[in-house]
PDB file of C-alpha atoms in Angstrom:
ATOM      1  CA  MET A1089      19.015   6.742 -17.239  1.00  0.00           C
ATOM      2  CA  LYS A1090      16.409   6.043 -14.588  1.00  0.00           C
ATOM      3  CA  THR A1091      12.854   7.166 -15.299  1.00  0.00           C
ATOM      4  CA  LYS A1092      10.201   8.024 -12.740  1.00  0.00           C
ATOM      5  CA  ASN A1093       8.203   4.878 -13.436  1.00  0.00           C
ATOM      6  CA  GLY A1094      11.307   2.692 -13.381  1.00  0.00           C
ATOM      7  CA  LEU A1095      10.587   0.937 -16.678  1.00  0.00           C
ATOM      8  CA  ASP A1096      14.214   1.164 -17.762  1.00  0.00           C
ATOM      9  CA  LYS A1097      14.933  -1.504 -15.179  1.00  0.00           C
ATOM     10  CA  LEU A1098      12.879  -3.999 -17.167  1.00  0.00           C
ATOM     11  CA  ALA A1099      15.948  -4.395 -19.354  1.00  0.00           C
ATOM     12  CA  CYS A1100      17.994  -5.672 -16.410  1.00  0.00           C
ATOM     13  CA  SER A1101      18.655  -9.391 -16.074  1.00  0.00           C
ATOM     14  CA  THR A1102      17.608  -9.313 -12.414  1.00  0.00           C
ATOM     15  CA  LEU A1103      14.661  -7.263 -11.225  1.00  0.00           C
ATOM     16  CA  PRO A1104      14.120  -6.189  -7.632  1.00  0.00           C
ATOM     17  CA  VAL A1105      11.489  -8.502  -6.157  1.00  0.00           C
ATOM     18  CA  VAL A1106       8.579  -7.130  -4.132  1.00  0.00           C
ATOM     19  CA  VAL A1107       6.039  -9.454  -2.541  1.00  0.00           C
ATOM     20  CA  SER A1108       2.568  -8.295  -1.581  1.00  0.00           C
ATOM     21  CA  ILE A1109       0.911 -10.076   1.347  1.00  0.00           C
ATOM     22  CA  ALA A1110      -2.726  -9.033   1.168  1.00  0.00           C
ATOM     23  CA  GLY A1111      -6.332  -9.870   0.330  1.00  0.00           C
ATOM     24  CA  THR A1112      -7.844 -10.080  -3.127  1.00  0.00           C
ATOM     25  CA  ASP A1113     -10.075  -7.888  -5.273  1.00  0.00           C
ATOM     26  CA  PRO A1114     -11.542  -9.835  -8.210  1.00  0.00           C
ATOM     27  CA  SER A1115     -12.515  -6.568  -9.910  1.00  0.00           C
ATOM     28  CA  GLY A1116      -8.805  -5.713 -10.100  1.00  0.00           C
ATOM     29  CA  GLY A1117      -8.917  -2.210  -8.661  1.00  0.00           C
ATOM     30  CA  ALA A1118      -7.632  -2.746  -5.143  1.00  0.00           C
ATOM     31  CA  GLY A1119      -6.039  -5.408  -2.959  1.00  0.00           C
ATOM     32  CA  ILE A1120      -3.354  -7.724  -4.191  1.00  0.00           C
ATOM     33  CA  GLN A1121      -4.349  -7.194  -7.831  1.00  0.00           C
ATOM     34  CA  ALA A1122      -3.676  -3.455  -7.553  1.00  0.00           C
ATOM     35  CA  ASP A1123      -0.400  -4.179  -5.760  1.00  0.00           C
ATOM     36  CA  LEU A1124       0.811  -6.447  -8.557  1.00  0.00           C
ATOM     37  CA  LYS A1125       0.018  -3.795 -11.156  1.00  0.00           C
ATOM     38  CA  ALA A1126       1.699  -0.982  -9.217  1.00  0.00           C
ATOM     39  CA  ILE A1127       4.823  -3.010  -8.464  1.00  0.00           C
ATOM     40  CA  SER A1128       5.144  -4.048 -12.106  1.00  0.00           C
ATOM     41  CA  ALA A1129       4.394  -0.574 -13.459  1.00  0.00           C
ATOM     42  CA  THR A1130       7.113   0.974 -11.291  1.00  0.00           C
ATOM     43  CA  GLY A1131       9.751  -1.445 -12.537  1.00  0.00           C
ATOM     44  CA  SER A1132       9.989  -4.296 -10.023  1.00  0.00           C
ATOM     45  CA  TYR A1133       9.083  -7.984 -10.142  1.00  0.00           C
ATOM     46  CA  ALA A1134       5.792  -8.645  -8.328  1.00  0.00           C
ATOM     47  CA  ALA A1135       5.117 -11.739  -6.231  1.00  0.00           C
ATOM     48  CA  SER A1136       2.058 -12.333  -4.063  1.00  0.00           C
ATOM     49  CA  ILE A1137       0.825 -14.169  -0.983  1.00  0.00           C
ATOM     50  CA  ILE A1138      -2.947 -14.187  -0.500  1.00  0.00           C
ATOM     51  CA  THR A1139      -4.264 -13.821   3.050  1.00  0.00           C
ATOM     52  CA  VAL A1140      -8.032 -13.781   2.426  1.00  0.00           C
ATOM     53  CA  LEU A1141     -10.343 -14.083  -0.560  1.00  0.00           C
ATOM     54  CA  VAL A1142     -12.563 -11.022  -0.832  1.00  0.00           C
ATOM     55  CA  VAL A1143     -15.651 -10.641  -3.012  1.00  0.00           C
ATOM     56  CA  GLN A1144     -15.627  -6.968  -3.942  1.00  0.00           C
ATOM     57  CA  ASN A1145     -16.020  -4.608  -6.859  1.00  0.00           C
ATOM     58  CA  THR A1146     -16.280  -0.851  -7.368  1.00  0.00           C
ATOM     59  CA  LEU A1147     -19.561  -0.803  -5.416  1.00  0.00           C
ATOM     60  CA  SER A1148     -19.012  -2.867  -2.285  1.00  0.00           C
ATOM     61  CA  VAL A1149     -17.461  -5.763  -0.400  1.00  0.00           C
ATOM     62  CA  SER A1150     -20.004  -8.575  -0.185  1.00  0.00           C
ATOM     63  CA  ALA A1151     -18.112 -11.572   1.237  1.00  0.00           C
ATOM     64  CA  ILE A1152     -14.810 -12.602   2.811  1.00  0.00           C
ATOM     65  CA  GLN A1153     -13.491 -16.169   2.708  1.00  0.00           C
ATOM     66  CA  GLU A1154     -10.723 -17.029   5.147  1.00  0.00           C
ATOM     67  CA  ILE A1155      -7.777 -19.178   4.058  1.00  0.00           C
ATOM     68  CA  PRO A1156      -6.242 -21.820   6.359  1.00  0.00           C
ATOM     69  CA  LEU A1157      -3.160 -20.535   8.147  1.00  0.00           C
ATOM     70  CA  THR A1158      -1.197 -23.565   6.970  1.00  0.00           C
ATOM     71  CA  PHE A1159      -1.898 -22.585   3.365  1.00  0.00           C
ATOM     72  CA  ILE A1160      -0.768 -18.996   3.978  1.00  0.00           C
ATOM     73  CA  GLN A1161       2.428 -20.368   5.528  1.00  0.00           C
ATOM     74  CA  GLN A1162       3.016 -22.601   2.506  1.00  0.00           C
ATOM     75  CA  GLN A1163       2.722 -19.565   0.223  1.00  0.00           C
ATOM     76  CA  ILE A1164       5.165 -17.593   2.371  1.00  0.00           C
ATOM     77  CA  ASP A1165       7.737 -20.385   2.377  1.00  0.00           C
ATOM     78  CA  ALA A1166       7.357 -20.957  -1.370  1.00  0.00           C
ATOM     79  CA  VAL A1167       8.093 -17.308  -2.149  1.00  0.00           C
ATOM     80  CA  PHE A1168      10.727 -16.491   0.465  1.00  0.00           C
ATOM     81  CA  THR A1169      12.807 -19.642  -0.053  1.00  0.00           C
ATOM     82  CA  ASP A1170      12.921 -19.201  -3.828  1.00  0.00           C
ATOM     83  CA  LEU A1171      13.012 -15.480  -4.657  1.00  0.00           C
ATOM     84  CA  PRO A1172      15.431 -12.752  -3.464  1.00  0.00           C
ATOM     85  CA  ILE A1173      12.900 -10.533  -1.716  1.00  0.00           C
ATOM     86  CA  GLY A1174      13.830  -6.855  -1.883  1.00  0.00           C
ATOM     87  CA  ALA A1175      10.752  -5.506  -0.103  1.00  0.00           C
ATOM     88  CA  VAL A1176       7.434  -6.611   1.365  1.00  0.00           C
ATOM     89  CA  LYS A1177       4.135  -4.775   1.091  1.00  0.00           C
ATOM     90  CA  LEU A1178       1.522  -5.735   3.707  1.00  0.00           C
ATOM     91  CA  GLY A1179      -2.152  -5.071   3.059  1.00  0.00           C
ATOM     92  CA  MET A1180      -5.315  -6.729   4.353  1.00  0.00           C
ATOM     93  CA  LEU A1181      -4.458  -9.159   7.171  1.00  0.00           C
ATOM     94  CA  TYR A1182      -8.019  -9.417   8.551  1.00  0.00           C
ATOM     95  CA  HIS A1183      -7.573 -11.138  11.923  1.00  0.00           C
ATOM     96  CA  THR A1184      -5.120 -11.687  14.770  1.00  0.00           C
ATOM     97  CA  ASP A1185      -3.952 -15.159  13.758  1.00  0.00           C
ATOM     98  CA  ILE A1186      -2.906 -13.981  10.282  1.00  0.00           C
ATOM     99  CA  ILE A1187      -1.154 -10.949  11.754  1.00  0.00           C
ATOM    100  CA  GLN A1188       0.796 -13.082  14.211  1.00  0.00           C
ATOM    101  CA  LEU A1189       1.743 -15.528  11.450  1.00  0.00           C
ATOM    102  CA  VAL A1190       3.029 -12.701   9.267  1.00  0.00           C
ATOM    103  CA  ALA A1191       4.952 -11.181  12.188  1.00  0.00           C
ATOM    104  CA  ALA A1192       6.671 -14.499  12.910  1.00  0.00           C
ATOM    105  CA  ASN A1193       7.728 -14.814   9.271  1.00  0.00           C
ATOM    106  CA  LEU A1194       9.036 -11.264   9.068  1.00  0.00           C
ATOM    107  CA  LYS A1195      11.258 -12.091  12.034  1.00  0.00           C
ATOM    108  CA  LYS A1196      12.276 -15.369  10.402  1.00  0.00           C
ATOM    109  CA  TYR A1197      13.041 -14.134   6.881  1.00  0.00           C
ATOM    110  CA  ARG A1198      14.044 -10.534   7.746  1.00  0.00           C
ATOM    111  CA  PRO A1199      13.263  -8.767   4.440  1.00  0.00           C
ATOM    112  CA  PRO A1200      15.180  -5.504   3.884  1.00  0.00           C
ATOM    113  CA  PHE A1201      12.061  -3.302   3.750  1.00  0.00           C
ATOM    114  CA  VAL A1202       8.468  -3.681   4.917  1.00  0.00           C
ATOM    115  CA  VAL A1203       5.733  -1.218   3.922  1.00  0.00           C
ATOM    116  CA  LEU A1204       2.583  -1.781   5.971  1.00  0.00           C
ATOM    117  CA  ASP A1205      -0.740  -0.378   4.803  1.00  0.00           C
ATOM    118  CA  PRO A1206      -2.933  -0.949   7.905  1.00  0.00           C
ATOM    119  CA  VAL A1207      -6.094  -1.811   5.977  1.00  0.00           C
ATOM    120  CA  MET A1208      -9.145  -1.598   8.225  1.00  0.00           C
ATOM    121  CA  MET A1209     -12.041  -0.646   5.959  1.00  0.00           C
ATOM    122  CA  SER A1210     -12.885  -0.616   2.266  1.00  0.00           C
ATOM    123  CA  GLN A1211     -13.476   2.661   0.431  1.00  0.00           C
ATOM    124  CA  THR A1212     -17.172   1.777   0.394  1.00  0.00           C
ATOM    125  CA  GLY A1213     -17.276   1.388   4.178  1.00  0.00           C
ATOM    126  CA  GLN A1214     -17.116  -2.367   4.826  1.00  0.00           C
ATOM    127  CA  PRO A1215     -14.741  -3.622   7.563  1.00  0.00           C
ATOM    128  CA  LEU A1216     -11.620  -5.441   6.336  1.00  0.00           C
ATOM    129  CA  LEU A1217     -10.064  -5.943   9.774  1.00  0.00           C
ATOM    130  CA  LYS A1218     -11.772  -7.520  12.763  1.00  0.00           C
ATOM    131  CA  PRO A1219     -11.983  -4.906  15.567  1.00  0.00           C
ATOM    132  CA  GLU A1220     -10.296  -7.173  18.100  1.00  0.00           C
ATOM    133  CA  ALA A1221      -7.279  -7.439  15.757  1.00  0.00           C
ATOM    134  CA  ILE A1222      -6.336  -3.740  15.959  1.00  0.00           C
ATOM    135  CA  PRO A1223      -3.928  -4.239  18.921  1.00  0.00           C
ATOM    136  CA  ALA A1224      -2.186  -7.107  17.099  1.00  0.00           C
ATOM    137  CA  LEU A1225      -1.881  -4.992  13.959  1.00  0.00           C
ATOM    138  CA  SER A1226      -0.410  -2.165  16.013  1.00  0.00           C
ATOM    139  CA  ASN A1227       2.187  -4.556  17.419  1.00  0.00           C
ATOM    140  CA  LEU A1228       3.232  -5.322  13.843  1.00  0.00           C
ATOM    141  CA  PHE A1229       4.160  -1.671  13.245  1.00  0.00           C
ATOM    142  CA  SER A1230       7.554  -1.994  14.918  1.00  0.00           C
ATOM    143  CA  LEU A1231       8.568  -4.571  12.282  1.00  0.00           C
ATOM    144  CA  ALA A1232       7.799  -2.168   9.426  1.00  0.00           C
ATOM    145  CA  THR A1233      10.027   0.306   7.635  1.00  0.00           C
ATOM    146  CA  LEU A1234       6.991   2.488   6.983  1.00  0.00           C
ATOM    147  CA  ILE A1235       3.304   2.429   7.876  1.00  0.00           C
ATOM    148  CA  THR A1236       0.819   4.258   5.625  1.00  0.00           C
ATOM    149  CA  PRO A1237      -2.494   4.781   7.469  1.00  0.00           C
ATOM    150  CA  ASN A1238      -5.230   7.010   6.136  1.00  0.00           C
ATOM    151  CA  ILE A1239      -6.901   9.361   8.593  1.00  0.00           C
ATOM    152  CA  PRO A1240      -9.612   6.961   9.888  1.00  0.00           C
ATOM    153  CA  GLU A1241      -6.991   4.237  10.387  1.00  0.00           C
ATOM    154  CA  ALA A1242      -4.676   6.600  12.238  1.00  0.00           C
ATOM    155  CA  GLU A1243      -7.568   7.805  14.408  1.00  0.00           C
ATOM    156  CA  ALA A1244      -8.407   4.223  15.378  1.00  0.00           C
ATOM    157  CA  ILE A1245      -4.900   3.809  16.790  1.00  0.00           C
ATOM    158  CA  VAL A1246      -4.054   7.194  18.334  1.00  0.00           C
ATOM    159  CA  LYS A1247      -7.590   7.674  19.737  1.00  0.00           C
ATOM    160  CA  PHE A1248      -8.005  11.350  18.845  1.00  0.00           C
ATOM    161  CA  ASN A1249      -9.644  13.228  15.979  1.00  0.00           C
ATOM    162  CA  ILE A1250      -7.530  14.175  12.977  1.00  0.00           C
ATOM    163  CA  ASN A1251      -8.976  17.036  10.938  1.00  0.00           C
ATOM    164  CA  ASN A1252      -6.118  19.357   9.949  1.00  0.00           C
ATOM    165  CA  ASP A1253      -2.373  19.598   9.412  1.00  0.00           C
ATOM    166  CA  GLN A1254      -1.612  20.034  13.094  1.00  0.00           C
ATOM    167  CA  SER A1255      -3.507  16.940  14.204  1.00  0.00           C
ATOM    168  CA  MET A1256      -2.011  14.930  11.323  1.00  0.00           C
ATOM    169  CA  GLN A1257       1.471  15.939  12.461  1.00  0.00           C
ATOM    170  CA  ALA A1258       0.636  15.078  16.072  1.00  0.00           C
ATOM    171  CA  ALA A1259      -0.679  11.657  15.040  1.00  0.00           C
ATOM    172  CA  ALA A1260       2.336  10.902  12.844  1.00  0.00           C
ATOM    173  CA  THR A1261       4.699  11.896  15.643  1.00  0.00           C
ATOM    174  CA  ARG A1262       2.799   9.788  18.187  1.00  0.00           C
ATOM    175  CA  LEU A1263       2.779   6.700  15.957  1.00  0.00           C
ATOM    176  CA  ALA A1264       6.450   7.047  15.034  1.00  0.00           C
ATOM    177  CA  THR A1265       7.470   7.541  18.656  1.00  0.00           C
ATOM    178  CA  ASP A1266       5.318   4.735  20.051  1.00  0.00           C
ATOM    179  CA  TYR A1267       6.252   2.128  17.435  1.00  0.00           C
ATOM    180  CA  LYS A1268       9.719   3.341  16.420  1.00  0.00           C
ATOM    181  CA  THR A1269       8.966   3.356  12.724  1.00  0.00           C
ATOM    182  CA  SER A1270       8.420   5.887   9.957  1.00  0.00           C
ATOM    183  CA  VAL A1271       4.855   6.991   9.282  1.00  0.00           C
ATOM    184  CA  LEU A1272       3.038   8.419   6.256  1.00  0.00           C
ATOM    185  CA  ILE A1273      -0.470   9.640   7.118  1.00  0.00           C
ATOM    186  CA  LYS A1274      -2.525  10.160   3.973  1.00  0.00           C
ATOM    187  CA  GLY A1275      -4.782  13.211   3.908  1.00  0.00           C
ATOM    188  CA  GLY A1276      -7.296  12.136   1.305  1.00  0.00           C
ATOM    189  CA  HIS A1277     -10.128  12.054   3.861  1.00  0.00           C
ATOM    190  CA  LEU A1278      -9.749  15.752   4.690  1.00  0.00           C
ATOM    191  CA  THR A1279     -12.358  18.056   3.163  1.00  0.00           C
ATOM    192  CA  THR A1280      -9.850  20.764   2.251  1.00  0.00           C
ATOM    193  CA  ARG A1281      -8.992  21.895  -1.294  1.00  0.00           C
ATOM    194  CA  HIS A1282      -5.545  20.398  -0.904  1.00  0.00           C
ATOM    195  CA  SER A1283      -4.815  16.781   0.003  1.00  0.00           C
ATOM    196  CA  PRO A1284      -1.674  16.835   2.171  1.00  0.00           C
ATOM    197  CA  ASP A1285       0.233  13.786   3.372  1.00  0.00           C
ATOM    198  CA  ILE A1286       2.368  13.988   6.507  1.00  0.00           C
ATOM    199  CA  PHE A1287       5.570  11.933   6.641  1.00  0.00           C
ATOM    200  CA  TYR A1288       7.487  11.368   9.857  1.00  0.00           C
ATOM    201  CA  ASP A1289      10.966  10.070   9.020  1.00  0.00           C
ATOM    202  CA  TYR A1290      11.795   8.127  12.175  1.00  0.00           C
ATOM    203  CA  PRO A1291      15.545   7.503  11.605  1.00  0.00           C
ATOM    204  CA  HIS A1292      16.082  11.243  11.040  1.00  0.00           C
ATOM    205  CA  GLN A1293      13.374  12.413  13.488  1.00  0.00           C
ATOM    206  CA  GLN A1294      11.968  14.778  10.853  1.00  0.00           C
ATOM    207  CA  LEU A1295       8.471  15.764   9.744  1.00  0.00           C
ATOM    208  CA  HIS A1296       7.752  16.396   6.060  1.00  0.00           C
ATOM    209  CA  ARG A1297       4.611  17.622   4.330  1.00  0.00           C
ATOM    210  CA  PHE A1298       3.682  16.469   0.833  1.00  0.00           C
ATOM    211  CA  ASP A1299       1.082  18.768  -0.682  1.00  0.00           C
ATOM    212  CA  ALA A1300      -1.129  18.184  -3.705  1.00  0.00           C
ATOM    213  CA  LEU A1301      -4.297  19.645  -5.154  1.00  0.00           C
ATOM    214  CA  ARG A1302      -7.282  17.355  -4.768  1.00  0.00           C
ATOM    215  CA  LEU A1303      -8.138  15.745  -8.102  1.00  0.00           C
ATOM    216  CA  ARG A1304     -11.768  15.659  -9.193  1.00  0.00           C
ATOM    217  CA  THR A1305     -12.420  12.034 -10.117  1.00  0.00           C
ATOM    218  CA  LYS A1306     -14.636   9.218  -8.888  1.00  0.00           C
ATOM    219  CA  ASN A1307     -12.004   6.687  -9.930  1.00  0.00           C
ATOM    220  CA  THR A1308     -10.142   6.303  -6.639  1.00  0.00           C
ATOM    221  CA  HIS A1309     -10.616   2.593  -5.932  1.00  0.00           C
ATOM    222  CA  GLY A1310      -7.327   1.148  -4.692  1.00  0.00           C
ATOM    223  CA  THR A1311      -5.353   4.363  -4.219  1.00  0.00           C
ATOM    224  CA  GLY A1312      -3.963   3.315  -0.828  1.00  0.00           C
ATOM    225  CA  CYS A1313      -2.934  -0.103  -2.100  1.00  0.00           C
ATOM    226  CA  THR A1314      -1.307   1.435  -5.153  1.00  0.00           C
ATOM    227  CA  LEU A1315       0.674   4.020  -3.190  1.00  0.00           C
ATOM    228  CA  SER A1316       2.067   1.603  -0.602  1.00  0.00           C
ATOM    229  CA  ALA A1317       2.965  -0.987  -3.244  1.00  0.00           C
ATOM    230  CA  ALA A1318       4.771   1.638  -5.326  1.00  0.00           C
ATOM    231  CA  ILE A1319       6.719   2.823  -2.270  1.00  0.00           C
ATOM    232  CA  ALA A1320       7.823  -0.765  -1.607  1.00  0.00           C
ATOM    233  CA  SER A1321       8.858  -1.090  -5.248  1.00  0.00           C
ATOM    234  CA  TYR A1322      11.049   2.003  -5.164  1.00  0.00           C
ATOM    235  CA  LEU A1323      12.611   0.951  -1.849  1.00  0.00           C
ATOM    236  CA  ALA A1324      13.545  -2.393  -3.411  1.00  0.00           C
ATOM    237  CA  GLN A1325      15.230  -0.463  -6.229  1.00  0.00           C
ATOM    238  CA  GLY A1326      17.501   1.326  -3.762  1.00  0.00           C
ATOM    239  CA  GLU A1327      15.715   4.639  -3.280  1.00  0.00           C
ATOM    240  CA  SER A1328      15.758   6.383   0.078  1.00  0.00           C
ATOM    241  CA  LEU A1329      12.474   6.346   1.967  1.00  0.00           C
ATOM    242  CA  TYR A1330      11.833  10.017   1.225  1.00  0.00           C
ATOM    243  CA  ASN A1331      12.553   9.561  -2.485  1.00  0.00           C
ATOM    244  CA  ALA A1332      10.517   6.352  -2.650  1.00  0.00           C
ATOM    245  CA  ILE A1333       7.503   8.212  -1.260  1.00  0.00           C
ATOM    246  CA  THR A1334       8.080  11.135  -3.627  1.00  0.00           C
ATOM    247  CA  HIS A1335       8.285   8.887  -6.701  1.00  0.00           C
ATOM    248  CA  ALA A1336       5.305   6.776  -5.577  1.00  0.00           C
ATOM    249  CA  LYS A1337       3.146   9.856  -5.039  1.00  0.00           C
ATOM    250  CA  TYR A1338       4.060  11.129  -8.498  1.00  0.00           C
ATOM    251  CA  TYR A1339       3.181   7.736  -9.986  1.00  0.00           C
ATOM    252  CA  LEU A1340      -0.176   7.666  -8.172  1.00  0.00           C
ATOM    253  CA  SER A1341      -0.997  11.218  -9.257  1.00  0.00           C
ATOM    254  CA  GLN A1342      -0.457  10.212 -12.890  1.00  0.00           C
ATOM    255  CA  CYS A1343      -2.616   7.106 -12.383  1.00  0.00           C
ATOM    256  CA  LEU A1344      -5.391   9.316 -11.009  1.00  0.00           C
ATOM    257  CA  LEU A1345      -5.089  11.902 -13.777  1.00  0.00           C
ATOM    258  CA  ALA A1346      -5.317   9.200 -16.433  1.00  0.00           C
ATOM    259  CA  ALA A1347      -8.240   7.534 -14.640  1.00  0.00           C
ATOM    260  CA  LYS A1348     -10.578  10.359 -15.632  1.00  0.00           C
ATOM    261  CA  ASP A1349     -10.727   8.710 -19.065  1.00  0.00           C
ATOM    262  CA  LEU A1350     -11.687   5.323 -17.620  1.00  0.00           C
ATOM    263  CA  ASN A1351     -15.301   4.207 -17.399  1.00  0.00           C
ATOM    264  CA  LEU A1352     -15.072   0.958 -15.470  1.00  0.00           C
ATOM    265  CA  GLY A1353     -17.641  -0.238 -12.955  1.00  0.00           C
ATOM    266  CA  HIS A1354     -20.740   1.395 -11.504  1.00  0.00           C
ATOM    267  CA  GLY A1355     -19.127   2.777  -8.345  1.00  0.00           C
ATOM    268  CA  GLN A1356     -15.716   4.163  -7.460  1.00  0.00           C
ATOM    269  CA  GLY A1357     -13.672   3.067 -10.440  1.00  0.00           C
ATOM    270  CA  PRO A1358      -9.996   2.039 -10.456  1.00  0.00           C
ATOM    271  CA  VAL A1359      -6.966   4.177 -11.157  1.00  0.00           C
ATOM    272  CA  HIS A1360      -5.048   3.664 -14.410  1.00  0.00           C
ATOM    273  CA  HIS A1361      -1.945   1.745 -13.293  1.00  0.00           C
ATOM    274  CA  PHE A1362      -0.424   1.521 -16.779  1.00  0.00           C
ATOM    275  CA  TYR A1363      -1.259   5.043 -17.948  1.00  0.00           C
ATOM    276  CA  PHE A1364       2.106   5.358 -19.709  1.00  0.00           C
ATOM    277  CA  LEU A1365       1.629   2.437 -22.095  1.00  0.00           C
ATOM    278  CA  ASP A1366       0.685   3.383 -25.639  1.00  0.00           C
ATOM    279  CA  LYS A1367      -1.517   0.638 -27.039  1.00  0.00           C
ATOM    280  CA  LYS A1368      -0.129   1.384 -30.499  1.00  0.00           C
ATOM    281  CA  ASN A1369       3.162  -0.136 -29.313  1.00  0.00           C
ATOM    282  CA  PHE A1370       1.492  -3.550 -29.143  1.00  0.00           C
ATOM    283  CA  HIS A1371       0.674  -3.687 -32.840  1.00  0.00           C
ATOM    284  CA  ASN A1372       3.006  -4.575 -35.698  1.00  0.00           C
TER     285      ASN A1372
END
């Protein structure tokens, strides 16, 4: 029987493979490290391709080291020619050349699903995408199964303010129509008691609203990475897009609830990706 976190699939001889193409977070809360945890925790096999090396922790981003494009290409070829990729999660791509390289490889390897988190800024306010790269990133949207912008990211593309349900729905509809892809706009930046997400299902031309009470916790580092990676994981396991989002949101909510017991870092701490593991199970 399938469980919500997908762990029953760990008993299978072949796991669905999800590859994250993103930047790093040495503190482990966000970026490719969070993706690997979320993909594994939701029952898929996690592979990774690093786009940039980022010096960050729960307090700030302090440095970004670019990687040669040839080295990124070597990583892509190594993964895609060896593993049966079931889904791709795209995170921090940083500049136009990386975006164009990734786009060319998506067209070349044609993975079944692509979940694109259009990372533009860290939770602590540092830019993670060069401003001149926004048009190139937008052009990548049409290659995605789903894009998952937060409100500031969506505003940067649609060029109007988003501050309530109506404007979120208008933005999701605009993005889906312009780029012919499904859109999940995350409402965590709203100041309301509830934290709604708006999902535009492009193939079915339908709007959906996911509602949730806002959780009181400072441990929110990497929530966007975690959600998009979990969605990719569930898509690779054969879930519909709507169900993949539903399961991923449930998983993230449990990660956030469990994070209240974590005391890691001096800033916005991480979520608890493996909340369901009982440490007693690891002892004889």
